[in-house]
Coordinates of C-alpha atoms and ligand atoms in Angstrom, one line a residue:
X1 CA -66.1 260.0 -14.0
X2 CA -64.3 259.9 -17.2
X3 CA -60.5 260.0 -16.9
X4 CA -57.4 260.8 -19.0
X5 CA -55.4 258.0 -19.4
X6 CA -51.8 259.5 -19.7
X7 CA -49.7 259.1 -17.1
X8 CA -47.8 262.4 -16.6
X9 CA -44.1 260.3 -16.1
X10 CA -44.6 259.2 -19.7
X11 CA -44.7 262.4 -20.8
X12 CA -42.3 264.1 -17.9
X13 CA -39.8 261.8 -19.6
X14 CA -41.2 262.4 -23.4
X15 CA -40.5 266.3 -22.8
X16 CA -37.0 265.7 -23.3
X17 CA -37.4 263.5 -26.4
X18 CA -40.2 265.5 -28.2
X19 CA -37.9 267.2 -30.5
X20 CA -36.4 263.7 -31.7
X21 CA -39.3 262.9 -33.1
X22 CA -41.0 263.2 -36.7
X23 CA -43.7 263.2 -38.8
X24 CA -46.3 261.6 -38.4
X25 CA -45.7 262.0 -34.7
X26 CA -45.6 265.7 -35.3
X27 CA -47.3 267.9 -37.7
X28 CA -45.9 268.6 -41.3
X29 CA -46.1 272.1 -42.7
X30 CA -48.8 270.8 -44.9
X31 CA -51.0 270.4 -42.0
X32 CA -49.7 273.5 -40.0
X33 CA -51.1 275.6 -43.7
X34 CA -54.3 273.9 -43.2
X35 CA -55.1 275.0 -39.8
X36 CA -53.5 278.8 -40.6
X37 CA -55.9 278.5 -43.5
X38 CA -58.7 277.6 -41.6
X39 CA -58.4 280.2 -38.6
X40 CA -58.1 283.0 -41.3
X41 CA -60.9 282.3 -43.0
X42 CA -63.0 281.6 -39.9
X43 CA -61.6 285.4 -38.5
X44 CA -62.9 286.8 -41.9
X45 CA -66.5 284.9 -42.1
X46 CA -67.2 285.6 -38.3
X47 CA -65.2 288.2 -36.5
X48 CA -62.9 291.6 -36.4
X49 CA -62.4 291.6 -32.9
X50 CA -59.5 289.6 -31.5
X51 CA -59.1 286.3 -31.9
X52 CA -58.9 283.6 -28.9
X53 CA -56.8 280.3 -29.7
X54 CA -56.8 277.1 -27.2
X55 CA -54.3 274.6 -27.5
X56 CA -54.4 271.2 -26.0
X57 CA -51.3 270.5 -25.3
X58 CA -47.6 272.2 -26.0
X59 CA -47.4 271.0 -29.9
X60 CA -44.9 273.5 -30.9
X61 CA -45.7 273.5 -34.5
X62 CA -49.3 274.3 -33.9
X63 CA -48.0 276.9 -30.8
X64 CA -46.1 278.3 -33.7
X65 CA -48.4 278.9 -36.1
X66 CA -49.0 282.8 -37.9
X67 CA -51.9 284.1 -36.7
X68 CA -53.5 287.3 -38.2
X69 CA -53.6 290.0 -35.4
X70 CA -54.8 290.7 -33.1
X71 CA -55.2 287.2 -31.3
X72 CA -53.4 285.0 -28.2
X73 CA -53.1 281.7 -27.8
X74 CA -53.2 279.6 -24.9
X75 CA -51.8 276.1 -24.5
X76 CA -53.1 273.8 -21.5
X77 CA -51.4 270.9 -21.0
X78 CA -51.0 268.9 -17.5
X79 CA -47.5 267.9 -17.4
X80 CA -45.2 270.5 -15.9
X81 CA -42.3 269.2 -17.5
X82 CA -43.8 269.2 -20.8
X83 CA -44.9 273.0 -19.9
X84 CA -41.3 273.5 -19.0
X85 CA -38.9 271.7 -21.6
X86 CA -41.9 271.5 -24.5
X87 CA -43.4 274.9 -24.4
X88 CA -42.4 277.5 -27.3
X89 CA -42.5 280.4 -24.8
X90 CA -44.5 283.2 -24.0
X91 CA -45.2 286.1 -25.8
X92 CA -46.8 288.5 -23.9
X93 CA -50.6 289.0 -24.4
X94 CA -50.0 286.7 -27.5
X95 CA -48.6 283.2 -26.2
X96 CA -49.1 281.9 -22.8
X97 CA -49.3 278.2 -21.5
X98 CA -50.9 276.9 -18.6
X99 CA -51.4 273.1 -16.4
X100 CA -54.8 272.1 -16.7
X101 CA -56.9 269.2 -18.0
X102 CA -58.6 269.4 -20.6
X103 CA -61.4 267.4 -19.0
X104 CA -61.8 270.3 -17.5
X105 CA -60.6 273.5 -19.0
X106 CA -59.5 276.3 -17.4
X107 CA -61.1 278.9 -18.9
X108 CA -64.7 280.7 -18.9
X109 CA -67.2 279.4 -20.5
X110 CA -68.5 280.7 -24.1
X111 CA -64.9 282.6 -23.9
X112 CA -62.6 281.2 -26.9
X113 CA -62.9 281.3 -30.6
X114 CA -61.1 278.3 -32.0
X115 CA -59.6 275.1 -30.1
X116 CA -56.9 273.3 -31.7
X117 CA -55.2 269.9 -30.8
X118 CA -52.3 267.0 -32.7
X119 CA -53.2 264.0 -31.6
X120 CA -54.5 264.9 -28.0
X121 CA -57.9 262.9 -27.8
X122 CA -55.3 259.5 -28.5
X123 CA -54.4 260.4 -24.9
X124 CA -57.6 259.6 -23.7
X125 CA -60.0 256.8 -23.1
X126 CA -62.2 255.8 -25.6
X127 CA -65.1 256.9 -25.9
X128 CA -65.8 258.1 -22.1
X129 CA -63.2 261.0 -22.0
X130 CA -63.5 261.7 -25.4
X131 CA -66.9 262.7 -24.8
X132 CA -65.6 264.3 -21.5
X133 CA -63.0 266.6 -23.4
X134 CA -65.8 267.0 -25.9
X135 CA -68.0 268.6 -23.6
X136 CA -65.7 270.9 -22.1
X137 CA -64.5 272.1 -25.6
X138 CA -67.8 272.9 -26.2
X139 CA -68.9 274.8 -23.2
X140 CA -65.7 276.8 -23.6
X141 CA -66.0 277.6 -27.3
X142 CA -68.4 280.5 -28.3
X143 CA -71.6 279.7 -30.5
X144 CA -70.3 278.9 -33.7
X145 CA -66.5 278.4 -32.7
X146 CA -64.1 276.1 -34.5
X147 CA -62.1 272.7 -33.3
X148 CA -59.4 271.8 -35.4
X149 CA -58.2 268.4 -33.8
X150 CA -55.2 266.3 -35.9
X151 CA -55.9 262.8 -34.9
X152 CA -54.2 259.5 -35.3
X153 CA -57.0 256.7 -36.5
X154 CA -56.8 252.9 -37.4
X155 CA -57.5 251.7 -40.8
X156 CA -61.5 250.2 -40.6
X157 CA -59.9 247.2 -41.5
X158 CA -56.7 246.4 -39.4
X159 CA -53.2 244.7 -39.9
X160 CA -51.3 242.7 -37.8
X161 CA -48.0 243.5 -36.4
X162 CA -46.4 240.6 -38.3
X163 CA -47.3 242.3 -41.3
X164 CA -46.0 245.9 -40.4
X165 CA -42.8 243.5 -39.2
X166 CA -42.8 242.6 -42.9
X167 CA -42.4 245.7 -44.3
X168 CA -40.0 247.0 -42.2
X169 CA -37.6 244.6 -43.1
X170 CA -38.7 244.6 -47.3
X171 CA -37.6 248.4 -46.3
X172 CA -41.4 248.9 -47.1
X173 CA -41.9 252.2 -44.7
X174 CA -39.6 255.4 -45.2
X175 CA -39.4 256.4 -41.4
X176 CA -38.9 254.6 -38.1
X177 CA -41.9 257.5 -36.7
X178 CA -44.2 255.9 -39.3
X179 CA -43.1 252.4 -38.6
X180 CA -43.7 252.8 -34.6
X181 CA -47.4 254.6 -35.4
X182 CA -48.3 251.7 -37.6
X183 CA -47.1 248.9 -34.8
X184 CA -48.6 250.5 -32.5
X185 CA -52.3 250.3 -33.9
X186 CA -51.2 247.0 -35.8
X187 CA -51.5 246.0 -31.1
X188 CA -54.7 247.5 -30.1
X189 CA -57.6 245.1 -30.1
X190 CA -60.1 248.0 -29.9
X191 CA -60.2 251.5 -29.1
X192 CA -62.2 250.7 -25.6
X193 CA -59.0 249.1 -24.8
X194 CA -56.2 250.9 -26.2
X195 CA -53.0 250.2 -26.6
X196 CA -50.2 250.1 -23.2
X197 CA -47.1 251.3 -24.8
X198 CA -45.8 249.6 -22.2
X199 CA -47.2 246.3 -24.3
X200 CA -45.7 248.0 -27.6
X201 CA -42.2 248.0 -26.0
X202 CA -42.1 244.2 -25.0
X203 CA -43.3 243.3 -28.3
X204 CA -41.0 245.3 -29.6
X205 CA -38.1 243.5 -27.6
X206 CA -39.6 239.5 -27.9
X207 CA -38.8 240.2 -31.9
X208 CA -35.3 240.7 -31.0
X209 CA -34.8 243.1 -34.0
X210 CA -30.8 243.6 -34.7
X211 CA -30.8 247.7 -34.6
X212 CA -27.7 247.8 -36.0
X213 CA -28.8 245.9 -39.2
X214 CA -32.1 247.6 -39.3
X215 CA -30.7 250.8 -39.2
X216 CA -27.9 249.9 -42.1
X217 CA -31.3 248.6 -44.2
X218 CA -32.9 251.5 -43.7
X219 CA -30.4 253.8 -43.6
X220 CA -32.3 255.5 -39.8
X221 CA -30.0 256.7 -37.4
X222 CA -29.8 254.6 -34.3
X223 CA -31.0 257.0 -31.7
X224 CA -33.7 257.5 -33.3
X225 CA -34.7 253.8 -33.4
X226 CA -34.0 253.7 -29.6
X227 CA -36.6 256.1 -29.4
X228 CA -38.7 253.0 -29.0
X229 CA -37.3 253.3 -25.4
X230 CA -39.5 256.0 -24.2
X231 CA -42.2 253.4 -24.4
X232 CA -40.5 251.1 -21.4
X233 CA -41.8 251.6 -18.0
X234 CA -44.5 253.2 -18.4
X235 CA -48.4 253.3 -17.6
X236 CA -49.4 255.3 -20.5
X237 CA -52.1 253.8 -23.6
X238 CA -52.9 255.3 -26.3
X239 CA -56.2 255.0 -27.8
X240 CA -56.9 254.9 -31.9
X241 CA -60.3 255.4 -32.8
X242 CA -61.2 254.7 -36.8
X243 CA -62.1 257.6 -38.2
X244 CA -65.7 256.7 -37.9
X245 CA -65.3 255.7 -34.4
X246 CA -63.7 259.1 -33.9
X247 CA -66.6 261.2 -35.9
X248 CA -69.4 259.3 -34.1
X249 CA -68.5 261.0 -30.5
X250 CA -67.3 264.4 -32.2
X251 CA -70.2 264.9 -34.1
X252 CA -72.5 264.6 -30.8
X253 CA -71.0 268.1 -30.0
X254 CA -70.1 269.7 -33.4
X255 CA -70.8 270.1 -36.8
X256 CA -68.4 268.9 -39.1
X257 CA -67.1 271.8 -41.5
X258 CA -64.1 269.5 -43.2
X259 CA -61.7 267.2 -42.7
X260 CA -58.3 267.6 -44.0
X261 CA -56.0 264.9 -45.4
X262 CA -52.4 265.2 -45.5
X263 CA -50.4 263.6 -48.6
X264 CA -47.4 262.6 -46.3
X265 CA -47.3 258.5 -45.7
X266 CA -50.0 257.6 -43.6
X267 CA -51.5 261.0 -43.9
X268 CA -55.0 259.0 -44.5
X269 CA -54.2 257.6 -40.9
X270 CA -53.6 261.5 -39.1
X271 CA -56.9 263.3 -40.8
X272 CA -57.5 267.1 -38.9
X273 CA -61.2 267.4 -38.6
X274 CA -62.2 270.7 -39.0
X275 CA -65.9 270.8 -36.6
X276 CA -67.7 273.5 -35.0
X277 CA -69.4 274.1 -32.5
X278 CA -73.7 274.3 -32.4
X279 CA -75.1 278.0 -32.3
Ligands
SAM301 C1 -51.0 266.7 -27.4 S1 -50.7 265.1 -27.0 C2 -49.9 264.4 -28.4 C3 -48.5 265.0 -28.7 C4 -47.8 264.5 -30.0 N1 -48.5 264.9 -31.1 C5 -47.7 263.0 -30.0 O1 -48.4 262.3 -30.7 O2 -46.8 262.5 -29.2 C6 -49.5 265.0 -25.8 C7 -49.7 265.9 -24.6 O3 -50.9 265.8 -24.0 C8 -50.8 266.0 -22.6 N2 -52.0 265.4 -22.0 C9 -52.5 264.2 -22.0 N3 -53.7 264.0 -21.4 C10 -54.0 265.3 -21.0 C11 -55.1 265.8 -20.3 N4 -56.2 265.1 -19.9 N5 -55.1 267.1 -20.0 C12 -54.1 267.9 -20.4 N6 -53.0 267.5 -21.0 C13 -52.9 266.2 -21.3 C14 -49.5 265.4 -22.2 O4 -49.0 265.9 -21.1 C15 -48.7 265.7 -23.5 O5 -47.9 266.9 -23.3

């Protein structure tokens, strides 16, 4: 059976660090209007009634976003802690979160309207538990409903770390966010195999990087360098599909309507996909 491949202490510890991190680790407001745009027109092709939201995970920009009335939102995500120190809080009979796996949802089949995720199939194994979170988004979708899933992907052709090393020190990348996403695909062999961030975090420390110089370079605040930290001790991997590695499993289950691309740095690398679901 197909499995998820994050281990909840990564993320039990990750709660408390969530809000230190930036774009592209989190969503920009560019991306949030895209997927505001795209429920509202999707409510005005297809429905009146109210609208049901799924959220895999806590992401607080996307458990944020303005939805037109009447609809609710549920977030599943199966790390209490994240629940507890990462959820934006209920609203009641609008907002509500909820532990589960999104291998297997909890919720009734053909019941929601649109299913929205930043950078939650990168938790799981490539390509079995894509497929596996695939089919359950499908079988809890209604005919016709929408996926809007924000995804980190490789460049088709790769770089070496040594060259993401390079531009960190010409002063080459504006954030130490962007530099981490780029060294950590720069590590992963394939997307069968993933990345351990475990592996990202000894790399990290056999370069022996002088923080305090790097952050005088590049002008970054310390702490957030040290989030590299988070990474230490810990069983997660992340997998990063190209974006045609990504498409060729989502496009088993769904149609694709678009694919949006950010203009941020790296914003080719985080495309939201925009799919739906077969009547
Ligand atoms: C939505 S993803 C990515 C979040 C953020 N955008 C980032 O890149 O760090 C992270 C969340 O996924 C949750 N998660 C990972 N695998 C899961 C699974 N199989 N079922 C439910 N939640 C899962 C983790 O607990 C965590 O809260």
């Amino acid at each position: 059976m197909a499995s998820a491949v994050c281990a909840l202490s990564y993320w039990d510890n990750f709660a408390s660090a969530y809000s230190r991190l930036g774009p592209p680790l989190r969503p920009s407001p560019e991306d949030v209007r895209f997927v505001e745009g795209a429920i509202d027109g999707w409510r005005s092709a297809n429905t009146q009634r109210k609208v049901r939201a799924l959220l895999l995970g806590v992401t607080p920009e996307f458990a944020k976003i303005r939805l037109s009335e009447p609809c609710s939102l549920l977030a599943i995500d199966n790390s209490l802690p994240m629940i507890r120190f990462g959820w934006a809080g209920d609203v009641p009979n609008q907002r509500s979160a909820a532990c589960g796996d999104w291998l297997r949802l909890p919720c009734r089949r053909e019941s929601c309207d649109v299913a929205l995720g930043d950078g939650s199939l990168n938790c799981l194994r490539y390509p079995d538990a894509y497929r596996a979170a695939a089919v359950s988004l499908r079988d809890v979708l209604r005919p016709g409903g929408i996926v809007l899933l924000r995804s980190y992907v490789r460049p088709e052709v790769g770089e070496n770390a040594e060259t993401v090393f390079e531009d960190l020190w010409r002063g080459a990348i504006p954030t130490f966010h962007q530099f981490k996403f780029r060294l950590l695909t720069s590590l992963q062999r394939s997307a069968r195999e993933g990345v351990a961030v475990e592996d990202v975090y000894r790399y990290w420390q056999s370069r022996r990087v002088d923080v305090t110089a790097l952050a005088v370079r590049c002008g970054w605040e310390q702490d957030v360098i040290d989030t590299i930290h988070y990474y230490r001790d810990t069983p997660t991997v992340h997998t990063f599909p190209t974006e045609s590695e990504l498409r060729s499993v989502l496009l088993e289950y769904f149609e694709e309507e678009t694919t949006f691309v950010p203009t941020y740095y790296l914003g080719d690398r985080c495309p939201t996909l925009l799919l739906r679901r077969r009547a």
